[in-house]
Coordinates of N, CA and C in Angstrom, one line a residue:
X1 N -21.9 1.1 -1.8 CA -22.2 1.3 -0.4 C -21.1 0.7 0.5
X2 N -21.0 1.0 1.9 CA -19.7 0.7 2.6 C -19.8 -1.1 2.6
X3 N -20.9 -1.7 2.8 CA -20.8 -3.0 2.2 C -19.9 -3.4 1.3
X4 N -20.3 -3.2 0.2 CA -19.0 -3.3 -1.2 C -17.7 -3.1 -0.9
X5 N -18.1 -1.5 -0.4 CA -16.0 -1.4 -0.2 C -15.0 -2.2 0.6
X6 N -16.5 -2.9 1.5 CA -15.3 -3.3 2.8 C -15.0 -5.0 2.1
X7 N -15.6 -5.4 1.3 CA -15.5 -6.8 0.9 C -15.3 -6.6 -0.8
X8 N -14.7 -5.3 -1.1 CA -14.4 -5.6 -2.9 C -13.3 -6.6 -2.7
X9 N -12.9 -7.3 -4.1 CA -12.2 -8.0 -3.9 C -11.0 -7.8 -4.8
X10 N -10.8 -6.7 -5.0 CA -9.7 -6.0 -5.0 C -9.0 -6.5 -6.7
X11 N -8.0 -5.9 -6.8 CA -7.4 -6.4 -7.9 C -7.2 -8.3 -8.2
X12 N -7.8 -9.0 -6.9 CA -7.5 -10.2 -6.9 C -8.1 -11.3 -8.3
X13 N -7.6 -12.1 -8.8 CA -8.2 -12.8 -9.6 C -8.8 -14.1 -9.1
X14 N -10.0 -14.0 -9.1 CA -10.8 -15.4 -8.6 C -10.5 -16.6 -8.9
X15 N -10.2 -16.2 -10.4 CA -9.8 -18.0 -11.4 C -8.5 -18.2 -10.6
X16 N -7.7 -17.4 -10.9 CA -6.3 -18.0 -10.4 C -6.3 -18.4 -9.1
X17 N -7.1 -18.1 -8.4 CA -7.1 -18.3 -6.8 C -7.4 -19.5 -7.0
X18 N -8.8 -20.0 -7.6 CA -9.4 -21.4 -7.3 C -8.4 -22.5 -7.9
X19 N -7.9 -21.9 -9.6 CA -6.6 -23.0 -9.8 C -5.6 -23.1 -8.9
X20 N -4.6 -22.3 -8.2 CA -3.8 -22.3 -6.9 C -4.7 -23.4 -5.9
X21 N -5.9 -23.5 -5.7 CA -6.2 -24.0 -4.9 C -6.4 -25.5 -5.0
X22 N -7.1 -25.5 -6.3 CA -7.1 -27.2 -7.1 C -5.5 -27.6 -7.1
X23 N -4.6 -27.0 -7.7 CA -3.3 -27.4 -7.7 C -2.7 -28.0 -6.4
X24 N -3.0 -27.2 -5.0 CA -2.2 -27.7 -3.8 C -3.0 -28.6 -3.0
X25 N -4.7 -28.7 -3.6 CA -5.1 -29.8 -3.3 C -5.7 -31.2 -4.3
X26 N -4.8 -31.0 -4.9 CA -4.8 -32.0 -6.4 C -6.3 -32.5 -6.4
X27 N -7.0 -31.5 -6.8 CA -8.5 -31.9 -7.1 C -9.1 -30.4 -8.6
X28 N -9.8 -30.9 -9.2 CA -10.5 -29.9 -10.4 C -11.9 -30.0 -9.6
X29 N -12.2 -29.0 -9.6 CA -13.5 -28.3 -9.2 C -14.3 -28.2 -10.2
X30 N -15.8 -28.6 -10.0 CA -17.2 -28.3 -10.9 C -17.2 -27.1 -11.2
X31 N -17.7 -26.7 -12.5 CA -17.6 -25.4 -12.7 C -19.2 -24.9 -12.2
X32 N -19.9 -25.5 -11.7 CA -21.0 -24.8 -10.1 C -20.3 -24.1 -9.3
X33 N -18.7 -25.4 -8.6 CA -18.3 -24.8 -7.3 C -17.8 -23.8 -7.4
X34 N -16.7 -23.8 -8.6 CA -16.3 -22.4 -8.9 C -16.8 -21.0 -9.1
X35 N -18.3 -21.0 -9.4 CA -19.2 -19.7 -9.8 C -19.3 -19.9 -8.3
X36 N -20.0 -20.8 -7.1 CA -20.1 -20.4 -5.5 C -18.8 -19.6 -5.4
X37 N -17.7 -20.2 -5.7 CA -16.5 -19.5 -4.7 C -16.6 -18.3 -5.2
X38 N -16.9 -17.4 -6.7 CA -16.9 -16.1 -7.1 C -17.7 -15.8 -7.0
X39 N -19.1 -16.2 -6.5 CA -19.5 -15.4 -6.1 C -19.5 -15.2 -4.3
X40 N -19.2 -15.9 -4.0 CA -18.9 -15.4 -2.5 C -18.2 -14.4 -2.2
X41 N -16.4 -14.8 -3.2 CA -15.5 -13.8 -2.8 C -16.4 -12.4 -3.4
X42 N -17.0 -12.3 -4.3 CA -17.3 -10.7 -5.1 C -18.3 -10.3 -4.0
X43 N -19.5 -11.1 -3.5 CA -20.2 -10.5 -2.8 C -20.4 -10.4 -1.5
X44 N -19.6 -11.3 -0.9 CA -19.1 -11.1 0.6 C -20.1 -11.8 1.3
X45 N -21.2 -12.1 1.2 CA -22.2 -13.1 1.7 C -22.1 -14.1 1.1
X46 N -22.7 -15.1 1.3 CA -23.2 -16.4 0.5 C -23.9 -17.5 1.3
X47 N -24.9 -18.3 0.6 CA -25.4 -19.3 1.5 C -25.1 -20.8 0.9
X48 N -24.2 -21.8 1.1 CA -23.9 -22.9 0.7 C -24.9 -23.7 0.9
X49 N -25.7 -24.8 0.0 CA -26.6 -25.2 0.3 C -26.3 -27.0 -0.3
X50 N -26.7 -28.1 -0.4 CA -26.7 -29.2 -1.3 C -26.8 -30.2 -0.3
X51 N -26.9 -31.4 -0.9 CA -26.8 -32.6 -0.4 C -25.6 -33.4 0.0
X52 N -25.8 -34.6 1.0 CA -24.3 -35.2 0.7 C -23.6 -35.3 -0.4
X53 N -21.9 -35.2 -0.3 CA -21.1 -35.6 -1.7 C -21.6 -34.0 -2.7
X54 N -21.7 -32.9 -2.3 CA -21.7 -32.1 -3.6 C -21.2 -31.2 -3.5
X55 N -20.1 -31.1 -2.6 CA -18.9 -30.2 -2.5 C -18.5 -28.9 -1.3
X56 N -19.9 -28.8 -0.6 CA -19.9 -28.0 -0.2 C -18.8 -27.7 1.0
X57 N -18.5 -28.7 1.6 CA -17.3 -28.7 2.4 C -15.7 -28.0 1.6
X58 N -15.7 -28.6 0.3 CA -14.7 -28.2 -1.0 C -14.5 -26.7 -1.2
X59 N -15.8 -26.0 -1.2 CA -16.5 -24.4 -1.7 C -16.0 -23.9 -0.4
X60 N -16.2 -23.7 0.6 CA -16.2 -23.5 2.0 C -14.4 -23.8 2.1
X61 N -13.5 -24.4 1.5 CA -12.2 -24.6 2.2 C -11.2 -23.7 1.0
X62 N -12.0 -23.7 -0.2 CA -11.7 -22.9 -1.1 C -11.9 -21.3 -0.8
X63 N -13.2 -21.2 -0.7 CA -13.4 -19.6 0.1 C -12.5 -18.9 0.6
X64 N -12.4 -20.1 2.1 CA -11.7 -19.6 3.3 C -9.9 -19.6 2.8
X65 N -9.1 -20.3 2.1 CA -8.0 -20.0 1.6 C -8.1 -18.7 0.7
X66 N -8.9 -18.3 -0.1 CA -9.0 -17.1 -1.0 C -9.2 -16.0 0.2
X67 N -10.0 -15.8 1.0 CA -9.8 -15.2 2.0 C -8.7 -15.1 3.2
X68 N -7.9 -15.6 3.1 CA -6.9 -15.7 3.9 C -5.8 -14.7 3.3
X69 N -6.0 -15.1 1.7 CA -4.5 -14.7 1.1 C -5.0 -13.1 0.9
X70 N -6.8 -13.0 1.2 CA -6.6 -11.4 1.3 C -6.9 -10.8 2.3
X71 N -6.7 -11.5 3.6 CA -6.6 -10.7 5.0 C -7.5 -10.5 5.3
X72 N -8.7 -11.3 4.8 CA -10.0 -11.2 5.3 C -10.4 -11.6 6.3
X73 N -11.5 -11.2 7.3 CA -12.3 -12.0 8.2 C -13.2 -12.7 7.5
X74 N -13.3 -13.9 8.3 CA -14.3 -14.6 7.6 C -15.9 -15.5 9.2
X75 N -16.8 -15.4 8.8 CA -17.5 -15.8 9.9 C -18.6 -16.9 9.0
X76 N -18.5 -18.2 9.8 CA -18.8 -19.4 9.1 C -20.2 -19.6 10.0
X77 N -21.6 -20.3 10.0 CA -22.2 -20.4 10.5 C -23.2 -22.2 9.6
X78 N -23.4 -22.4 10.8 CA -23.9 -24.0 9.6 C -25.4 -24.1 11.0
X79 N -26.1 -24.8 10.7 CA -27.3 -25.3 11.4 C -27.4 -26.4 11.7
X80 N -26.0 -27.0 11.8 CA -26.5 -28.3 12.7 C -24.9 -28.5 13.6

C-alpha cells in the first residue's frame, strides 16, 4: 500500500545504522532497544512506551539519526 512505499526503508541496513550510532555515542544498546529502532524504521509508526531509566529517550535519538541519513520526515508526539 502507498503507506509501505512511502516509508520502505530502502536498501538501508538497520544493524549497521544502530552500530554507527552506538559507536558515535559510545554506548551498546539492549537488544529490546534495537528491535524498537527496526521496528520503527521498517514500519514507519511506532509507539515508545516504558518507565524511567529504560531508554526511551536513547530509541527516539537513534530513530531520529537513522531517519536523517535517509531524508526522512519525522513527526514526534509525547503526552506530557
Amino acid at each position: 500500500n502507498l503507506f509501505n512505499e512511502i516509508y520502505k526503508s530502502s536498501d538501508l541496513n538497520v544493524d549497521e545504522s544502530i552500530d554507527l550510532f552506538e559507536q558515535l555515542n559510545h554506548i551498546k544498546m539492549h537488544a529490546n532497544q534495537r528491535d524498537a529502532v527496526t521496528l520503527a524504521v521498517n514500519k514507519g509508526v511506532s509507539v515508545i512506551t516504558g518507565g524511567p531509566g529504560t531508554g526511551k529517550t536513547t530509541i527516539v535519538k537513534c530513530m531520529l539519526q537513522i531517519f536523517k541519513s535517509m531524508r526522512k520526515s519525522v513527526k514526534l508526539l509525547a503526552p506530557t
